[in-house]
Short mmCIF file of C-alpha atoms in Angstrom, two decimals:
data_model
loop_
_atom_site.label_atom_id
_atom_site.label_comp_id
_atom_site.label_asym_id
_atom_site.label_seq_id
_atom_site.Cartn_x
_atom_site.Cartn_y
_atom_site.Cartn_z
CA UNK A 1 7.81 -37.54 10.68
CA UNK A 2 6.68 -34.10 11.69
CA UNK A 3 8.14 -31.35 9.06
CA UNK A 4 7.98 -27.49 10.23
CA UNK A 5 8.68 -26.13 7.29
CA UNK A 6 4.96 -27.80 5.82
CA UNK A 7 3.58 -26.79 8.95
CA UNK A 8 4.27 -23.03 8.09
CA UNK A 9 3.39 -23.14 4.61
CA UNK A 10 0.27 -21.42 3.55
CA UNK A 11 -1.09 -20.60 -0.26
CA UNK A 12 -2.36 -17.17 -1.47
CA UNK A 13 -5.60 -16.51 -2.39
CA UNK A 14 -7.16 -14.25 -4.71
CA UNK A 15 -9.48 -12.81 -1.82
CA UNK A 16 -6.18 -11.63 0.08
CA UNK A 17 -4.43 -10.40 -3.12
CA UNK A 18 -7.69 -8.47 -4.06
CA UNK A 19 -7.55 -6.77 0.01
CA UNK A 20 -4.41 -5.38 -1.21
CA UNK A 21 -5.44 -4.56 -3.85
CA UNK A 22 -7.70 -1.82 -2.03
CA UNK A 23 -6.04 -0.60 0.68
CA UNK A 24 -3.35 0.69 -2.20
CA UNK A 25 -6.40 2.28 -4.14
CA UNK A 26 -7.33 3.96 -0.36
CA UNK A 27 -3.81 4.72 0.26
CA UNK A 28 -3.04 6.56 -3.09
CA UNK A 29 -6.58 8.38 -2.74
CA UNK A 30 -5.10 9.35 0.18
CA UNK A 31 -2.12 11.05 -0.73
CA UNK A 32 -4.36 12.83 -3.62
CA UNK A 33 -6.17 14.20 -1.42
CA UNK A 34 -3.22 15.89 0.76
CA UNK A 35 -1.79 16.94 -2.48
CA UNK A 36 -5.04 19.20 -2.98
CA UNK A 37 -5.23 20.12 0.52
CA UNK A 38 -1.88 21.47 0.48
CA UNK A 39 -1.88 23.04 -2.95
CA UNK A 40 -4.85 25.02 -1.53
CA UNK A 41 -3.17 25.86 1.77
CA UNK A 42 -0.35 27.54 -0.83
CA UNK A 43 -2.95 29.60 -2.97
CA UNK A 44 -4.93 30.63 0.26
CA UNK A 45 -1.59 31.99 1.55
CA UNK A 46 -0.73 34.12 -1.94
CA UNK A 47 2.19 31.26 -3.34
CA UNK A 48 1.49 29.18 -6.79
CA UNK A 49 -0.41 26.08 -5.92
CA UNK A 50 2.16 24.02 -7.41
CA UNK A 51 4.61 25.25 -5.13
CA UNK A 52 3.54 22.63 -3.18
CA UNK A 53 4.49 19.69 -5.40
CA UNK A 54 8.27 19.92 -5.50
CA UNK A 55 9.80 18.47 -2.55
CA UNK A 56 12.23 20.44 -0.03
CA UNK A 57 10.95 23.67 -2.53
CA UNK A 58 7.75 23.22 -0.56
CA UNK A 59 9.07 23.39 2.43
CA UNK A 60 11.22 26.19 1.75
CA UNK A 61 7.96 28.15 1.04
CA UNK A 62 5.98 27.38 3.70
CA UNK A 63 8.70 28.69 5.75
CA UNK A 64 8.42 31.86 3.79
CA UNK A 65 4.44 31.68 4.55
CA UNK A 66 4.93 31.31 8.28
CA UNK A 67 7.12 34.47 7.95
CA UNK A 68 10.78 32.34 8.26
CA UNK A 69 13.86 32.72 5.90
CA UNK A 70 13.97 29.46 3.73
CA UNK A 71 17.59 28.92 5.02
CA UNK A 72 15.74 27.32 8.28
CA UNK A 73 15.03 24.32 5.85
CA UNK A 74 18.80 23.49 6.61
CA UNK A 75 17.46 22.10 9.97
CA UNK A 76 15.93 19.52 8.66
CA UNK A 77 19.15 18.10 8.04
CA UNK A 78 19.70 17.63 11.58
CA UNK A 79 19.06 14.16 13.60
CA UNK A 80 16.30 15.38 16.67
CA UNK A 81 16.08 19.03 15.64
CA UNK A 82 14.32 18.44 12.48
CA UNK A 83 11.54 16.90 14.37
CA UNK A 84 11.42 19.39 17.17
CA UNK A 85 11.63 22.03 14.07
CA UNK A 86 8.74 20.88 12.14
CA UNK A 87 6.84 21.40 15.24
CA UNK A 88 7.50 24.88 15.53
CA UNK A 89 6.79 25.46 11.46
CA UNK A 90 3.40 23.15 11.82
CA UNK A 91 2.59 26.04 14.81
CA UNK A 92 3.41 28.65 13.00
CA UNK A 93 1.61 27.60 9.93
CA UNK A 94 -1.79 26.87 12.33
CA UNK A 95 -1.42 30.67 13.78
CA UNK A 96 -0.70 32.16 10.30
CA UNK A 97 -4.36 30.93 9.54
CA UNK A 98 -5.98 31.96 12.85
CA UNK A 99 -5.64 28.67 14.59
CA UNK A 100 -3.52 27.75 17.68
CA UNK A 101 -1.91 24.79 20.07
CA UNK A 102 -5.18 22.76 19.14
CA UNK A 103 -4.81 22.71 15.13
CA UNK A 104 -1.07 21.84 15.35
CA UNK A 105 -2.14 18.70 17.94
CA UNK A 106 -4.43 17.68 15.26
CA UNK A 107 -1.89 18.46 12.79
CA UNK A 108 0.55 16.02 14.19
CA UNK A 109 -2.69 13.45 14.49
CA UNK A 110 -2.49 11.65 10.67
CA UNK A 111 -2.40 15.40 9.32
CA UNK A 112 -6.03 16.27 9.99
CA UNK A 113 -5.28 19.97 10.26
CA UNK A 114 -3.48 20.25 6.68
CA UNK A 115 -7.00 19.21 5.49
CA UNK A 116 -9.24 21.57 7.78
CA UNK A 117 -7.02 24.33 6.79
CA UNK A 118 -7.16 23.41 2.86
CA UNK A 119 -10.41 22.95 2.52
CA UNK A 120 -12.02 24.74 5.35
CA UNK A 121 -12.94 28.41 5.56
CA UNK A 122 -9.67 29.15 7.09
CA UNK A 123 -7.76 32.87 5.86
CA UNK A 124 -4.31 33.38 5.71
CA UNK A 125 -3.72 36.24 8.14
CA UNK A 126 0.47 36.38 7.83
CA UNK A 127 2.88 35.18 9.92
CA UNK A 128 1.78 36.78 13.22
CA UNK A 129 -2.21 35.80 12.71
CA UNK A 130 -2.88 39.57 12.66
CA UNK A 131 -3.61 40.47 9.74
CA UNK A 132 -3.29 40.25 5.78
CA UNK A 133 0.53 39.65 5.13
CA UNK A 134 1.04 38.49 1.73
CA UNK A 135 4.11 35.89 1.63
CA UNK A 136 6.90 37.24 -0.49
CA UNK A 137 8.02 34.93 -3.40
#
């Protein structure tokens, strides 16, 4: 008699536990990497690199980079807003370093703009992209 439940049965090998294996190595290389790229997207805009590291502190201060009052963080409380808010900052934060539309697109593509920005030549210019604005603390 036919069984389904040996017909769906299937044994592990080491070669698919060892694929794992590296796509977790790749995946926390990964988030090292942003770490850095952020940390030097803080120093290059006048905040302590390890700013960056705390979570919902970090975005409080890159609200204060992009020239916003950290109370704006508040919106990312809010079901739809938050997304159409971190938008805006991800905008603000590409024109604060001389960038535009283009560098929040790729941005919002896997976050390949946090890493030109980081470690590319980019300069913090201030909020408006004008000019040398230190961010307050």
């Amino acid at each position: 008699m036919w069984n389904l439940a040996q017909t769906y049965t299937y044994t592990t090998t080491s070669s698919s536990s060892g694929g794992s294996g590296v796509l977790l190595f790749l995946y926390l290389l990964l988030i090292v990497v942003y770490v850095v790229a952020n940390w030097k997207i803080f120093e290059k805009a006048g905040q302590a690199g390890w700013k960056s590291l705390i979570p919902i502190y970090n975005f409080v201060i890159m609200l204060r980079i992009v020239g916003m009052s950290g109370w704006y963080a508040l919106l990312l409380l809010v079901p739809l807003v938050n997304i159409v808010f971190a938008v805006i900052v991800l905008y603000k934060m590409a024109v604060a370093f001389g960038y535009g539309v283009g560098m929040t697109i790729l941005e919002l593509l896997f976050g390949i703009g946090s890493l030109i920005i980081g470690f590319g030549s980019a300069k913090y210019l201030g909020p408006d992209g004008h000019g040398k604005k230190p961010a307050t603390t």
